[in-house]
């Protein structure tokens, strides 16, 4: 009984992670500028990958009965590197003065960097 519940939770997490990853891919294709695309890739794709890995981790606990430490390391790696990579991409795009979409009303980064060397 508990095995079935744990396996079901794992499968649900995998499906939700796949949905987030698909939405991130659509966001990367449909959004206007590099800032919006990096946001979709950094947030939704990271969450999707973490949910997928967590679902597989829970599934293996329920099905096989053992803890896979490689999946834990993978979850930690995605948790650290996903947002960091998107932040670095956005910072380099801003430093290269990549144009933003017309919907951007306020540039808070310009005010923060006023007087600092890049």
XYZ file of N, CA and C in Angstrom:
354
model
N 0.811 -1.191 0.000
C 0.000 0.000 0.000
C 0.861 1.264 0.000
N 1.817 1.364 0.919
C 2.669 2.553 0.938
C 3.575 2.595 -0.282
N 3.936 1.422 -0.797
C 4.767 1.380 -2.019
C 4.020 2.017 -3.182
N 2.742 1.721 -3.301
C 1.931 2.287 -4.381
C 1.799 3.802 -4.234
N 1.640 4.276 -3.016
C 1.515 5.714 -2.784
C 2.817 6.430 -3.120
N 3.940 5.870 -2.690
C 5.233 6.497 -2.959
C 5.519 6.508 -4.459
N 5.227 5.414 -5.138
C 5.433 5.355 -6.592
C 4.528 6.366 -7.294
N 3.287 6.496 -6.833
C 2.363 7.463 -7.443
C 2.850 8.898 -7.260
N 3.368 9.204 -6.076
C 3.911 10.544 -5.838
C 5.097 10.808 -6.761
N 5.958 9.813 -6.938
C 7.088 9.954 -7.855
C 6.653 10.198 -9.285
N 5.654 9.455 -9.734
C 5.156 9.621 -11.109
C 4.512 10.990 -11.289
N 3.767 11.443 -10.283
C 3.141 12.772 -10.366
C 4.204 13.859 -10.447
N 5.267 13.750 -9.648
C 6.348 14.740 -9.706
C 7.054 14.729 -11.058
N 7.242 13.547 -11.635
C 7.864 13.462 -12.961
C 6.980 14.143 -14.009
N 5.681 13.919 -13.936
C 4.775 14.540 -14.908
C 4.733 16.064 -14.753
N 4.705 16.543 -13.517
C 4.714 17.992 -13.291
C 6.038 18.597 -13.762
N 7.146 17.903 -13.512
C 8.451 18.376 -13.984
C 8.527 18.424 -15.496
N 7.953 17.420 -16.154
C 7.934 17.426 -17.619
C 7.079 18.576 -18.145
N 5.976 18.867 -17.457
C 5.125 19.988 -17.859
C 5.858 21.319 -17.707
N 6.552 21.516 -16.586
C 7.334 22.741 -16.391
C 8.433 22.871 -17.442
N 9.091 21.774 -17.774
C 10.148 21.819 -18.786
C 9.580 22.158 -20.161
N 8.420 21.609 -20.481
C 7.792 21.926 -21.758
C 7.374 23.398 -21.814
N 6.830 23.912 -20.709
C 6.463 25.328 -20.676
C 7.688 26.226 -20.776
N 8.795 25.813 -20.186
C 10.032 26.587 -20.303
C 10.520 26.605 -21.746
N 10.418 25.476 -22.434
C 10.830 25.425 -23.842
C 9.945 26.321 -24.704
N 8.655 26.307 -24.442
C 7.748 27.190 -25.182
C 8.069 28.650 -24.882
N 8.377 28.953 -23.619
C 8.743 30.318 -23.244
C 10.015 30.777 -23.933
N 10.984 29.887 -24.059
C 12.223 30.245 -24.738
C 11.956 30.552 -26.214
N 11.052 29.831 -26.808
C 10.744 30.053 -28.224
C 9.873 31.292 -28.452
N 8.935 31.560 -27.564
C 7.932 32.592 -27.823
C 8.249 33.972 -27.253
N 9.097 34.063 -26.253
C 9.314 35.360 -25.613
C 10.178 36.283 -26.469
N 10.111 37.584 -26.166
C 10.644 38.613 -27.052
C 12.162 38.767 -27.010
N 12.703 39.017 -25.836
C 14.112 39.395 -25.750
C 14.906 38.389 -24.932
N 16.213 38.630 -24.864
C 17.109 37.700 -24.180
C 16.821 37.656 -22.686
N 16.349 38.736 -22.111
C 16.078 38.781 -20.681
C 14.883 37.905 -20.320
N 13.845 37.977 -21.097
C 12.670 37.138 -20.859
C 12.981 35.674 -21.112
N 13.730 35.402 -22.152
C 14.089 34.011 -22.464
C 14.966 33.402 -21.381
N 15.919 34.174 -20.896
C 16.783 33.659 -19.833
C 15.990 33.454 -18.550
N 14.999 34.281 -18.314
C 14.152 34.095 -17.143
C 13.372 32.783 -17.254
N 12.813 32.518 -18.440
C 12.086 31.262 -18.639
C 13.016 30.063 -18.496
N 14.208 30.179 -19.037
C 15.147 29.073 -18.943
C 15.665 28.896 -17.522
N 15.894 29.998 -16.837
C 16.477 29.920 -15.504
C 15.505 29.450 -14.447
N 14.282 29.875 -14.514
C 13.316 29.541 -13.461
C 12.561 28.252 -13.785
N 11.846 28.238 -14.897
C 10.966 27.113 -15.185
C 11.743 25.841 -15.530
N 12.814 25.978 -16.291
C 13.570 24.780 -16.653
C 14.290 24.192 -15.442
N 14.778 25.036 -14.558
C 15.424 24.545 -13.338
C 14.416 23.833 -12.452
N 13.247 24.438 -12.263
C 12.219 23.799 -11.459
C 11.763 22.491 -12.102
N 11.617 22.474 -13.420
C 11.211 21.250 -14.109
C 12.233 20.142 -13.944
N 13.501 20.464 -14.099
C 14.546 19.448 -13.950
C 14.621 18.938 -12.512
N 14.462 19.847 -11.549
C 14.498 19.414 -10.151
C 13.298 18.538 -9.806
N 12.130 18.865 -10.330
C 10.964 18.016 -10.082
C 11.113 16.652 -10.744
N 11.676 16.632 -11.952
C 11.921 15.351 -12.614
C 12.872 14.475 -11.803
N 13.978 15.043 -11.384
C 14.955 14.273 -10.621
C 14.399 13.842 -9.263
N 13.638 14.709 -8.619
C 13.033 14.347 -7.338
C 12.001 13.237 -7.512
N 11.220 13.309 -8.586
C 10.253 12.255 -8.871
C 10.919 10.913 -9.123
N 12.005 10.920 -9.870
C 12.737 9.675 -10.118
C 13.352 9.154 -8.819
N 13.863 10.061 -7.993
C 14.436 9.686 -6.703
C 13.387 8.998 -5.823
N 12.206 9.605 -5.727
C 11.126 9.030 -4.911
C 10.625 7.731 -5.513
N 10.551 7.650 -6.841
C 10.118 6.425 -7.499
C 11.054 5.266 -7.166
N 12.362 5.509 -7.204
C 13.308 4.443 -6.889
C 13.247 4.036 -5.424
N 12.932 4.973 -4.553
C 12.760 4.601 -3.147
C 11.561 3.663 -2.998
N 10.465 3.982 -3.671
C 9.262 3.156 -3.572
C 9.377 1.830 -4.298
N 9.988 1.830 -5.474
C 10.031 0.621 -6.316
C 11.158 -0.319 -5.907
N 12.372 0.211 -5.786
C 13.536 -0.621 -5.509
C 13.883 -0.677 -4.028
N 13.490 0.346 -3.270
C 13.741 0.358 -1.843
C 15.120 0.839 -1.446
N 15.792 1.588 -2.305
C 17.105 2.127 -1.940
C 17.204 3.592 -2.347
N 18.126 4.282 -1.677
C 18.347 5.704 -1.936
C 19.497 5.839 -2.922
N 19.264 6.542 -4.010
C 20.279 6.758 -5.029
C 20.949 8.111 -4.773
N 22.185 8.078 -4.305
C 22.882 9.315 -3.968
C 23.292 10.100 -5.207
N 23.402 9.446 -6.352
C 23.717 10.171 -7.582
C 22.580 11.118 -7.952
N 21.344 10.707 -7.703
C 20.218 11.599 -7.966
C 20.206 12.772 -6.994
N 20.559 12.530 -5.741
C 20.656 13.635 -4.787
C 21.716 14.647 -5.213
N 22.843 14.159 -5.687
C 23.903 15.048 -6.173
C 23.429 15.802 -7.414
N 22.678 15.119 -8.290
C 22.125 15.778 -9.476
C 21.137 16.873 -9.118
N 20.279 16.622 -8.123
C 19.323 17.632 -7.673
C 20.060 18.841 -7.111
N 21.054 18.599 -6.291
C 21.842 19.695 -5.719
C 22.578 20.475 -6.802
N 23.142 19.777 -7.782
C 23.867 20.420 -8.881
C 22.944 21.321 -9.698
N 21.763 20.831 -10.041
C 20.802 21.632 -10.810
C 20.328 22.820 -9.977
N 20.118 22.615 -8.676
C 19.665 23.682 -7.790
C 20.667 24.828 -7.723
N 21.952 24.502 -7.769
C 22.982 25.541 -7.673
C 23.288 26.155 -9.029
N 23.491 25.339 -10.050
C 23.995 25.845 -11.321
C 22.931 26.459 -12.225
N 21.682 26.046 -12.110
C 20.642 26.582 -12.995
C 20.432 28.079 -12.837
N 20.089 28.547 -11.652
C 19.914 29.999 -11.481
C 21.208 30.791 -11.660
N 22.319 30.209 -11.260
C 23.601 30.904 -11.418
C 23.939 31.118 -12.890
N 23.706 30.109 -13.707
C 23.980 30.231 -15.142
C 23.079 31.271 -15.792
N 21.801 31.282 -15.443
C 20.916 32.284 -16.047
C 21.275 33.692 -15.576
N 21.714 33.820 -14.331
C 22.153 35.134 -13.846
C 23.380 35.618 -14.621
N 24.329 34.737 -14.871
C 25.534 35.130 -15.611
C 25.200 35.478 -17.069
N 24.272 34.756 -17.658
C 23.853 35.063 -19.029
C 23.191 36.440 -19.076
N 22.325 36.719 -18.104
C 21.661 38.023 -18.067
C 22.644 39.147 -17.800
N 23.609 38.912 -16.936
C 24.598 39.948 -16.645
C 25.448 40.256 -17.871
N 25.863 39.224 -18.597
C 26.668 39.469 -19.793
C 25.833 40.120 -20.894
N 24.568 39.749 -21.016
C 23.706 40.399 -22.005
C 23.498 41.863 -21.667
N 23.375 42.178 -20.387
C 23.213 43.577 -19.985
C 24.489 44.364 -20.231
N 25.636 43.767 -19.937
C 26.915 44.453 -20.165
C 27.181 44.678 -21.647
N 26.674 43.795 -22.509
C 26.809 43.962 -23.957
C 25.742 44.884 -24.524
N 24.898 45.426 -23.639
C 23.819 46.332 -24.017
C 22.857 45.706 -25.024
N 22.483 44.480 -24.746
C 21.502 43.782 -25.566
C 20.156 44.489 -25.436
N 19.467 44.721 -26.543
C 18.224 45.498 -26.464
C 17.122 44.714 -25.755
N 16.359 45.435 -24.953
C 15.216 44.849 -24.255
C 13.958 45.094 -25.066
N 12.898 44.402 -24.718
C 11.638 44.601 -25.436
C 11.023 45.943 -25.046
N 10.034 46.367 -25.779
C 9.372 47.656 -25.552
C 8.566 47.643 -24.247
N 8.245 46.436 -23.741
C 7.444 46.334 -22.523
C 8.226 46.696 -21.268
N 9.550 46.757 -21.348
C 10.366 47.081 -20.186
C 10.215 48.569 -19.870
N 9.721 48.864 -18.687
C 9.456 50.252 -18.310
C 10.547 50.835 -17.415
N 11.155 50.014 -16.580
C 12.071 50.511 -15.573
C 13.350 49.671 -15.598
N 14.476 50.354 -15.594
C 15.771 49.681 -15.574
C 16.416 49.910 -14.215
N 16.221 48.982 -13.293
C 16.761 49.121 -11.944
C 18.248 48.815 -11.889
N 18.740 48.044 -12.832
C 20.155 47.670 -12.824
C 21.018 48.888 -13.128
N 20.554 49.751 -14.023
C 21.318 50.954 -14.364
C 21.524 51.833 -13.133
N 20.502 51.942 -12.310
C 20.622 52.743 -11.091
C 21.569 52.092 -10.088
N 21.570 50.777 -10.021
C 22.470 50.080 -9.097
C 23.929 50.169 -9.523
N 24.162 50.194 -10.831
C 25.531 50.203 -11.344
C 26.074 51.616 -11.542
N 25.299 52.634 -11.247
C 25.731 54.015 -11.435
C 26.969 54.281 -10.565
N 28.039 54.659 -11.193
C 29.259 54.963 -10.473
C 30.182 53.766 -10.270
N 29.764 52.587 -10.684
C 30.610 51.390 -10.547
C 31.203 51.018 -11.887
N 32.405 50.456 -11.857
C 33.020 49.969 -13.095
C 32.486 48.580 -13.402
N 32.269 48.311 -14.684
C 31.802 46.986 -15.095
C 32.924 46.149 -15.466
